[in-house]
mmCIF file of C-alpha atoms in Angstrom:
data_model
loop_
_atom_site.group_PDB
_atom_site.id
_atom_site.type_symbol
_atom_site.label_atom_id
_atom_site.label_comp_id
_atom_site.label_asym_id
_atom_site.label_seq_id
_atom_site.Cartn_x
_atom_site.Cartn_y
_atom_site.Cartn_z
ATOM 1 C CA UNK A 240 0.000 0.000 0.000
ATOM 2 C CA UNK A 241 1.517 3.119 -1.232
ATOM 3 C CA UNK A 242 0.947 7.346 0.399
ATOM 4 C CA UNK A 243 -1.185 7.662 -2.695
ATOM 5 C CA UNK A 244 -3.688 5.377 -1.445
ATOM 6 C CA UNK A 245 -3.710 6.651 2.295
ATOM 7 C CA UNK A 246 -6.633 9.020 1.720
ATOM 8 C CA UNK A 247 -8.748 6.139 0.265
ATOM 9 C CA UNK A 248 -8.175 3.971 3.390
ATOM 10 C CA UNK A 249 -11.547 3.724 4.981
ATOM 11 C CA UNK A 250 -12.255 5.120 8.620
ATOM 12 C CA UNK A 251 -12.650 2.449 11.097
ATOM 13 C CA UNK A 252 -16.222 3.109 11.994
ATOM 14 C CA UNK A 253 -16.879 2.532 8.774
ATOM 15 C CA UNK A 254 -15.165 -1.087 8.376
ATOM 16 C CA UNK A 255 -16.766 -1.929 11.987
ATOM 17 C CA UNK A 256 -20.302 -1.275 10.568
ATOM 18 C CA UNK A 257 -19.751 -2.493 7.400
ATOM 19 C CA UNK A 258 -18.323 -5.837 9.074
ATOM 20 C CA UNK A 259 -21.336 -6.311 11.443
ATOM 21 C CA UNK A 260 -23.672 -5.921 7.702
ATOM 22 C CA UNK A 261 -21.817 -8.692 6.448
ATOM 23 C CA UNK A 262 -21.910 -11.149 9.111
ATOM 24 C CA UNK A 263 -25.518 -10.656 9.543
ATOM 25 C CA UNK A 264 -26.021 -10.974 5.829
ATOM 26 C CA UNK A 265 -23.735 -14.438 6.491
ATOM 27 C CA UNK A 266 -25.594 -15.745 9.180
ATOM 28 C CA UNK A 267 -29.170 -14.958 8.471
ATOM 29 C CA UNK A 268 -30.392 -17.886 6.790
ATOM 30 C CA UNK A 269 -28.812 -20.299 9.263
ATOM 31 C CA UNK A 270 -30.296 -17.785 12.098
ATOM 32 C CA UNK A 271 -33.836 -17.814 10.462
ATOM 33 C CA UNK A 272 -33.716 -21.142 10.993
ATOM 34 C CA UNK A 273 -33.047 -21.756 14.320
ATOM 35 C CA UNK A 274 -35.450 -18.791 15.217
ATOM 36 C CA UNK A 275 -38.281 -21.274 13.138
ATOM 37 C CA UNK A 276 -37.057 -24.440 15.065
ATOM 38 C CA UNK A 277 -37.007 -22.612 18.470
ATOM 39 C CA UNK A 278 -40.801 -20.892 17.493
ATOM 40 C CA UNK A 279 -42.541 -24.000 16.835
ATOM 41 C CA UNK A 280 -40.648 -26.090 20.130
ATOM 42 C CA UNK A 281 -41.657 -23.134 22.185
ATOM 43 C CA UNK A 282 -45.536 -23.774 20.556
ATOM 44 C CA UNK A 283 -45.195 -27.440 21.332
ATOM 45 C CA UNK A 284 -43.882 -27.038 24.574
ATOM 46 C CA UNK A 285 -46.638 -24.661 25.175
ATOM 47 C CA UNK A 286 -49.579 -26.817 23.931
ATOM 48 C CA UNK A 287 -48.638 -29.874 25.312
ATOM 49 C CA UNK A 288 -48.129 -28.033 28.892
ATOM 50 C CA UNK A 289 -51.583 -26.781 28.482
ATOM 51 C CA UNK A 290 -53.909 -29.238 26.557
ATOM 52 C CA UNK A 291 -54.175 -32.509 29.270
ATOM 53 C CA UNK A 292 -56.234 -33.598 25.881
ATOM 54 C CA UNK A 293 -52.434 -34.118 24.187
ATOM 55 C CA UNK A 294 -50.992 -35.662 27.099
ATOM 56 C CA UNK A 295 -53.696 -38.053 27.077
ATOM 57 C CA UNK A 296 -53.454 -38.643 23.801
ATOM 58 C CA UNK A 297 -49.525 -39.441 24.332
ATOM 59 C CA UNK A 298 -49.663 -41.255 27.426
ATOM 60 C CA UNK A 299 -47.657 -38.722 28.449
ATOM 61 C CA UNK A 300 -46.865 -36.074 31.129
ATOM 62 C CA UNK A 301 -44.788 -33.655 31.108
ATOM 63 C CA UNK A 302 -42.619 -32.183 34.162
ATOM 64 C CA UNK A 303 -43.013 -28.053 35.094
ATOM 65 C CA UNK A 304 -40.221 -26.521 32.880
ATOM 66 C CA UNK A 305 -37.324 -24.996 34.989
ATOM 67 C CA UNK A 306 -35.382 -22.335 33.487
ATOM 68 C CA UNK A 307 -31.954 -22.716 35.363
ATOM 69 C CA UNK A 308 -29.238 -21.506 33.213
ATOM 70 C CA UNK A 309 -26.678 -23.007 34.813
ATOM 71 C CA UNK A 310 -27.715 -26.448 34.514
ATOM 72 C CA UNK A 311 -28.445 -28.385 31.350
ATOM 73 C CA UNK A 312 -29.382 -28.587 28.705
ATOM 74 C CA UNK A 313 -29.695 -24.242 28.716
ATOM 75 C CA UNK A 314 -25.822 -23.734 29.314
ATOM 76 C CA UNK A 315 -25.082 -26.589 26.365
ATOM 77 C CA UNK A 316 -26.880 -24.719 23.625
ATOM 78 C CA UNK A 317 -25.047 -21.744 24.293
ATOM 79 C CA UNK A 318 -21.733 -22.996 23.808
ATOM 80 C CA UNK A 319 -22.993 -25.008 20.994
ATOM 81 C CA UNK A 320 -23.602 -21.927 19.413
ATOM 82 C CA UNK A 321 -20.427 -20.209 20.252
ATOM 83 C CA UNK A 322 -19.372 -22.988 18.816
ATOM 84 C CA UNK A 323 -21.011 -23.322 15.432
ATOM 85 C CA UNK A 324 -21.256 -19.895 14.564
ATOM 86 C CA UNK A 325 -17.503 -19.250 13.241
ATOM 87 C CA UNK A 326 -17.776 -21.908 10.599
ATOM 88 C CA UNK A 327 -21.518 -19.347 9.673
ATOM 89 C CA UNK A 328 -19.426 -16.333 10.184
ATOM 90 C CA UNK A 329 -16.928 -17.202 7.506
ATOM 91 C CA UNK A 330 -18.552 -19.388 4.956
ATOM 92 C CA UNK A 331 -17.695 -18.364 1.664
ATOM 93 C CA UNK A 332 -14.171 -16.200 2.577
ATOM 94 C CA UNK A 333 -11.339 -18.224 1.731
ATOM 95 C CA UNK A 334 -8.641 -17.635 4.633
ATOM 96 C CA UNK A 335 -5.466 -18.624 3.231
ATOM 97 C CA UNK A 336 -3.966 -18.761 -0.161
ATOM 98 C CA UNK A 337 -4.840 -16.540 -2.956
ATOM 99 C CA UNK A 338 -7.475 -14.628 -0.786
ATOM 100 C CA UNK A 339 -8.990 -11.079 -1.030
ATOM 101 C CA UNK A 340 -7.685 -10.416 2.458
ATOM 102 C CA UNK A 341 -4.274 -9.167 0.642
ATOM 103 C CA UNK A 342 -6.566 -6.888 -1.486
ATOM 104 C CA UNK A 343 -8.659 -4.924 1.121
ATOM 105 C CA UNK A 344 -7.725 -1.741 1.706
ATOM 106 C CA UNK A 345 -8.107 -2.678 5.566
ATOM 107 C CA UNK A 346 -4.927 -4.523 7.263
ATOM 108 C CA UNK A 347 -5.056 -8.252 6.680
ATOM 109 C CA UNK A 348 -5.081 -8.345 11.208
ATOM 110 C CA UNK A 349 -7.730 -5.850 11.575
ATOM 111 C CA UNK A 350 -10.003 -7.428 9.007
ATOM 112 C CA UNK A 351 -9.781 -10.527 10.959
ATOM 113 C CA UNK A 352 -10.286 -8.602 14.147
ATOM 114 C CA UNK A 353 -13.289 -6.780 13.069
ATOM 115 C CA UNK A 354 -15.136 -9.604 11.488
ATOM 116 C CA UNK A 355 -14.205 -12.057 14.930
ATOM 117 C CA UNK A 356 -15.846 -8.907 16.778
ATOM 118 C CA UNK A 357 -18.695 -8.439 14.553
ATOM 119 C CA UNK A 358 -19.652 -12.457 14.869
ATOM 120 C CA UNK A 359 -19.004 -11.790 18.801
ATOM 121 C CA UNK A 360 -21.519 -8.821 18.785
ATOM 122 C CA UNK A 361 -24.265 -11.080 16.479
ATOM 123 C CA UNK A 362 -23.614 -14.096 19.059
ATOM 124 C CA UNK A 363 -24.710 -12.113 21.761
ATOM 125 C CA UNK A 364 -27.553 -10.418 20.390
ATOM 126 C CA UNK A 365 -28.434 -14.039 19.685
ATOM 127 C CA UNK A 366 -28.178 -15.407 22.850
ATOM 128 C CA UNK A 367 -30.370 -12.391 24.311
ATOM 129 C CA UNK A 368 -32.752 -12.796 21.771
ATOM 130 C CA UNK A 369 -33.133 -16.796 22.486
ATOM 131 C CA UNK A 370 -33.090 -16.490 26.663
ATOM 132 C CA UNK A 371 -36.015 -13.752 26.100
ATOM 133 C CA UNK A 372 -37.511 -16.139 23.868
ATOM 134 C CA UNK A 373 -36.932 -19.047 26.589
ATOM 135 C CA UNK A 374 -38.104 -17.116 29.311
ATOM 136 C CA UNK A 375 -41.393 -16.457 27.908
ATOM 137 C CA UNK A 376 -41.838 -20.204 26.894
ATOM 138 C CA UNK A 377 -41.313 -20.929 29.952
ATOM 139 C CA UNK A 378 -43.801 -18.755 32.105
ATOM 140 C CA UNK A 379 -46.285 -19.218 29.213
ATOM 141 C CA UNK A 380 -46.387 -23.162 30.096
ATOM 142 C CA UNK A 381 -46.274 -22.205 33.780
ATOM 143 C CA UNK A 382 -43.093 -23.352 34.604
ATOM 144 C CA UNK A 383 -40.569 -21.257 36.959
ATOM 145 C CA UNK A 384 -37.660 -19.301 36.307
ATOM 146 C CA UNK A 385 -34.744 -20.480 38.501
ATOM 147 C CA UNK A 386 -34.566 -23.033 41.425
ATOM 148 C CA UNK A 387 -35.079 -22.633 45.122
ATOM 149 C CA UNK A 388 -34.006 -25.796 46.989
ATOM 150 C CA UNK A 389 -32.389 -28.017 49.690
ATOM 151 C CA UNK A 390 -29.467 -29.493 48.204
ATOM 152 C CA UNK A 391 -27.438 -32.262 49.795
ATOM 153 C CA UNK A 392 -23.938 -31.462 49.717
ATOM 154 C CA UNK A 393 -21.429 -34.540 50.299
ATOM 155 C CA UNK A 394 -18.312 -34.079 52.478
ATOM 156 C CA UNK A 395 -17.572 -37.752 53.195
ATOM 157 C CA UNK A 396 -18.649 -40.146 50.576
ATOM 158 C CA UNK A 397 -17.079 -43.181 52.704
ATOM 159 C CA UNK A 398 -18.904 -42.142 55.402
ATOM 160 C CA UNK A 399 -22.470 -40.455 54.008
ATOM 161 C CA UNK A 400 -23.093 -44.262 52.727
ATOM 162 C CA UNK A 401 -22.529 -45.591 56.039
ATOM 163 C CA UNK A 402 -24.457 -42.904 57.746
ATOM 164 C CA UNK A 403 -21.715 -41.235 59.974
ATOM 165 C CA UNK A 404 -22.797 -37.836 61.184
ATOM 166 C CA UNK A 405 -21.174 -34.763 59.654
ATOM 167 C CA UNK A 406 -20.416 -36.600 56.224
ATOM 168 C CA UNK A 407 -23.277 -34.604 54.217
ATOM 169 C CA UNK A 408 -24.621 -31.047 54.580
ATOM 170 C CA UNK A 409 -28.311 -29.726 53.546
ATOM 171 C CA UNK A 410 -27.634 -26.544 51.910
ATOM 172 C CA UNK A 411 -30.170 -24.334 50.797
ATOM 173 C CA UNK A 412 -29.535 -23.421 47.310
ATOM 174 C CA UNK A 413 -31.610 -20.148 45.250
ATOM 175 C CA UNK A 414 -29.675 -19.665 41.535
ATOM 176 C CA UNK A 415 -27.472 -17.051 42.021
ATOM 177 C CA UNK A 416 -27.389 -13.812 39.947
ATOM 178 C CA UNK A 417 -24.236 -14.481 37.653
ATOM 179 C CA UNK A 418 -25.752 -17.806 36.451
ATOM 180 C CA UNK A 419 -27.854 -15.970 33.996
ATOM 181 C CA UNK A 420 -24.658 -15.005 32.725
ATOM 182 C CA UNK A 421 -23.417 -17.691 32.607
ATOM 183 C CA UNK A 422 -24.382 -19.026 29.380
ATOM 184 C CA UNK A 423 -23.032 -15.546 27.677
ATOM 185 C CA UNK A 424 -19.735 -15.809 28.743
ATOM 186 C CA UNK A 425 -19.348 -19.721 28.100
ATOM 187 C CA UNK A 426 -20.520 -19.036 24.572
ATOM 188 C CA UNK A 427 -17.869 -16.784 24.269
ATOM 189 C CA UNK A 428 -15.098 -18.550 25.230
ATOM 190 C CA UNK A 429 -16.766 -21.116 23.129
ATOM 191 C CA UNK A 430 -17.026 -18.895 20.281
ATOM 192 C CA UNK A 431 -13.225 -17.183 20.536
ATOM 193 C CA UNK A 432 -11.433 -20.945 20.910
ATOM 194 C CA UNK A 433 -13.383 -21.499 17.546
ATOM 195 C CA UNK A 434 -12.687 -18.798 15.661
ATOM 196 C CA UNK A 435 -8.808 -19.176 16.737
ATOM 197 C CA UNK A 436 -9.046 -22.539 14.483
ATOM 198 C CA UNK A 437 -10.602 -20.998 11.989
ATOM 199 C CA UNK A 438 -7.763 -18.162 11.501
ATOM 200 C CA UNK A 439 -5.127 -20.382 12.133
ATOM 201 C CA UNK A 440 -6.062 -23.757 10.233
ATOM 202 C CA UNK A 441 -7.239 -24.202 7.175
ATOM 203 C CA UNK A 442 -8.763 -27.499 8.478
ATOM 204 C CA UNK A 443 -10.589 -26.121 11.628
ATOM 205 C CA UNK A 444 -13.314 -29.386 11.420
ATOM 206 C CA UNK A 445 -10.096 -31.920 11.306
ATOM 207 C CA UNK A 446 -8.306 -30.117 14.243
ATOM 208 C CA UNK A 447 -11.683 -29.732 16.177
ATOM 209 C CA UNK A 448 -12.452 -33.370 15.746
ATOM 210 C CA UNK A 449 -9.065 -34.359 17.042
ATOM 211 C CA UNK A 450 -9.231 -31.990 19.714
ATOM 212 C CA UNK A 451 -12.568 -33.598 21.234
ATOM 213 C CA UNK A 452 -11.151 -37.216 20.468
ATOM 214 C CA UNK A 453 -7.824 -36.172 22.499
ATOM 215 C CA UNK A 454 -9.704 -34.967 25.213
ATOM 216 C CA UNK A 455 -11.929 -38.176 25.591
ATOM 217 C CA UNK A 456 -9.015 -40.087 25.545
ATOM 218 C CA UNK A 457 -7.740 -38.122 28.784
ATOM 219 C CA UNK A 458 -11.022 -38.256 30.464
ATOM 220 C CA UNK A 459 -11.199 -42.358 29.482
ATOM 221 C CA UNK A 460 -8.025 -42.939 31.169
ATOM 222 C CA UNK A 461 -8.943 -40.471 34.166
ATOM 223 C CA UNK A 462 -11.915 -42.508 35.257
ATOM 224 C CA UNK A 463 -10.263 -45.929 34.329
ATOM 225 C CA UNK A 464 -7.207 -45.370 36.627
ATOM 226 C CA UNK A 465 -9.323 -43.159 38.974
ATOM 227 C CA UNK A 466 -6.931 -39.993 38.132
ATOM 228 C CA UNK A 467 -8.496 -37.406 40.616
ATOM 229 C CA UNK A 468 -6.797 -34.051 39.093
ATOM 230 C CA UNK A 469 -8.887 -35.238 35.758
ATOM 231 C CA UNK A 470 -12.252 -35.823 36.984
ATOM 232 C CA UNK A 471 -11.951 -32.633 39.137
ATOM 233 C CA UNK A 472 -10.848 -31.084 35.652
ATOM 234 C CA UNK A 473 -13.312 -32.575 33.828
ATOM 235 C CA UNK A 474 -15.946 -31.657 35.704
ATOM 236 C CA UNK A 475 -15.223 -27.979 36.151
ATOM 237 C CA UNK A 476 -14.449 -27.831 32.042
ATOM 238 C CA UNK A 477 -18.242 -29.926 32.211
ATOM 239 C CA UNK A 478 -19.927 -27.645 34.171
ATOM 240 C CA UNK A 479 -18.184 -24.353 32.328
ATOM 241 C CA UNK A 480 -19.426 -25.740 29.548
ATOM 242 C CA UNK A 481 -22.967 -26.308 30.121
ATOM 243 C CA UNK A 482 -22.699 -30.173 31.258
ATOM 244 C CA UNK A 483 -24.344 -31.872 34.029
ATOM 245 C CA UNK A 484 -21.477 -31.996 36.836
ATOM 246 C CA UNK A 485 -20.917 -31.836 40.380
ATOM 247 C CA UNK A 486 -24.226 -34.066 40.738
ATOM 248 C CA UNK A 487 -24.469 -37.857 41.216
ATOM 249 C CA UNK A 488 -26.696 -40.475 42.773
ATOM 250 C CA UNK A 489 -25.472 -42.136 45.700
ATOM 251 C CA UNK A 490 -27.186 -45.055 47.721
ATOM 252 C CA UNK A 491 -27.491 -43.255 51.310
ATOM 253 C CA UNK A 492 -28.939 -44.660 54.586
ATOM 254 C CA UNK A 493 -32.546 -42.805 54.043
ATOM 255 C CA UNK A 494 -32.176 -44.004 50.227
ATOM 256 C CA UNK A 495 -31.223 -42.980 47.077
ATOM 257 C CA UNK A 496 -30.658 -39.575 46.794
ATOM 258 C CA UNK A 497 -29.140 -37.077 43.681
ATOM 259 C CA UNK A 498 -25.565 -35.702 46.047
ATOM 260 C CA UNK A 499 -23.901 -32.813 45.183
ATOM 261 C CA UNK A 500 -19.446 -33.216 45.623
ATOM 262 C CA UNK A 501 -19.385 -29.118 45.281
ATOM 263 C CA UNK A 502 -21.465 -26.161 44.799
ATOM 264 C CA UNK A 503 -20.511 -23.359 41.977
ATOM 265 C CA UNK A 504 -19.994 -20.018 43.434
ATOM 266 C CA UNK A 505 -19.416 -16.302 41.485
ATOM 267 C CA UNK A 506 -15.556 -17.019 42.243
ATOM 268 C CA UNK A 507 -15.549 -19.773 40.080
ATOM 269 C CA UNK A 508 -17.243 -18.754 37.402
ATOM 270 C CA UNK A 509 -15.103 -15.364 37.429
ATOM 271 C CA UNK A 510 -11.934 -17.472 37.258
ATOM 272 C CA UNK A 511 -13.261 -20.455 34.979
ATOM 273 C CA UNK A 512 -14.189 -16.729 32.243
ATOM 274 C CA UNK A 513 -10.959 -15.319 33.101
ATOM 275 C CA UNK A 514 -9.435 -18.271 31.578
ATOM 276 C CA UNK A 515 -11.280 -19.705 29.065
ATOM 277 C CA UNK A 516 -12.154 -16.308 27.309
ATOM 278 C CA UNK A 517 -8.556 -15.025 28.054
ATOM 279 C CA UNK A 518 -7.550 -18.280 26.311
ATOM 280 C CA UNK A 519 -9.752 -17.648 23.156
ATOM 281 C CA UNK A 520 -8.289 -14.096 23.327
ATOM 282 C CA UNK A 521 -4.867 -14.707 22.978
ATOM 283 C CA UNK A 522 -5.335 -17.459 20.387
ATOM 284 C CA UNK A 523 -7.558 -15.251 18.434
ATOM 285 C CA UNK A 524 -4.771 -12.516 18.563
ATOM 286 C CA UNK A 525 -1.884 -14.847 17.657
ATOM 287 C CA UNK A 526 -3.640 -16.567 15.253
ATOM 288 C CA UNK A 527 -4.836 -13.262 13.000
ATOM 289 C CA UNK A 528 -0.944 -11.969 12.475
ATOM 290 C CA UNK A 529 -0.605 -15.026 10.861
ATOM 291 C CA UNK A 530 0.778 -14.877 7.261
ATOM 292 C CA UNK A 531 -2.179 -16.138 4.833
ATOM 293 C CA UNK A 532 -0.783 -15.692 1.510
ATOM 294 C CA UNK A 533 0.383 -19.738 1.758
#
């Protein structure tokens, strides 16, 4: 780029907004879509909550809904979709090679930059969008927004199954705040780890496929050989992620209960963001300097 084409550089308010016009151009047929799919589950959901006639007719009944976003399967959509969305965001755009990044009159970097950002902006528009969505399904089949409970908290398995007193606690348990948050920052992290494949693979489905094969691999041989450091892993990477963990039915003297080994708290979902979206940060970072024109 030479001083004669400085004055034709465009501002950066103008990239920014013409990014987030693209994306949403990209991702609006696979987002009209899943609005569809979510609008006629929602209907369902609603109907069969309210019509005993369709039960009936099912042999069927169905539980109140409980919208708890930190337990599944709320948390596990969101970071499917943080997820998914990169391989929406840049369909079409070839990456490496012979690509029209080299031919913007916007930094190679910066493009990438922008258009991560723009996807992150859509994503959480998205989200919003969805839990609104959610929320109102769920009042409008006259279920309840959040738990209030007694949970059983274990502090001596050994000894809760043999009754010893002072091996379990009864905590009460109301979802906290942050959990509703939860799901947005998961995504993200979700979202930034994939879009650091994307920018720095050409092959981000082969490397994302031998990523989750890797990993259960590690968790196989953590539960076979009863490797504590990976099940505690794997369950706070599980629960980060959306997945049922920290729960787990044990046989106790008054019967068979559903145990909790630990109870999230704001501190660890702080640190778990911290690291996971500080993670996707720097990889997103390192991997848009990288050269593309091979």
């Amino acid at each position: 780029m030479t001083d004669s084409m400085a004055g034709r550089i465009p501002a950066m308010k103008a990239v920014w907004i013409e990014q987030l016009r693209v994306v949403g151009l990209a991702i609006r047929r696979e987002g009209t879509l899943a609005a569809l799919v979510l609008g006629l589950g929602s209907v369902a959901l609603i109907a069969f909550s309210r019509m005993p006639v369709l039960q009936a007719m099912l042999d069927a009944e169905m539980g109140e809904l409980v919208l708890d976003p930190g337990e599944p399967p709320w948390g596990f959509f969101a970071v499917l979709a943080g997820l998914l969305l990169p391989l929406v965001v840049w369909k079409g755009e070839r990456r490496f090679g012979d690509t029209p990044l080299w031919s913007l009159p916007v930094d190679h970097r910066r493009h990438a930059l922008l258009k991560v950002a723009a996807g992150w902006v859509w994503l959480l528009a998205i989200l919003g969008v969805a839990l609104g969505w959610v929320t109102l399904t769920t009042v409008a089949s006259g279920g309840t927004m959040g738990v209030d409970e007694v949970r059983v908290l274990i502090l001596d398995p050994v000894g809760a199954a043999e009754g010893t007193p002072g091996a379990t606690e009864s905590v009460g348990w109301t979802t906290p705040w942050w959990e509703w948050a939860l799901p947005f920052t998961s995504a993200t992290a979700a979202y930034l780890l994939a879009s650091t494949l994307m920018l720095v693979t050409a092959r981000p489905l082969f490397w994302a496929v031998g990523l989750w094969v890797a990993g259960a691999v590690v968790v196989a041989v953590g539960d076979k050989w009863d490797i504590g450091w990976i099940q505690r892993t794997t369950e706070f990477v599980a629960w980060y992620a959306g997945g049922d963990s920290f729960t787990r039915g044990m046989q106790l003297p008054i019967g068979g209960r559903e145990v909790w080994t630990l109870l999230p708290t704001m501190q660890m979902w702080m640190a778990s963001s911290a690291f996971w979206i500080g993670l996707g940060l720097v990889g997103v970072l390192g991997a848009s300097g990288r050269a593309r024109n091979h």
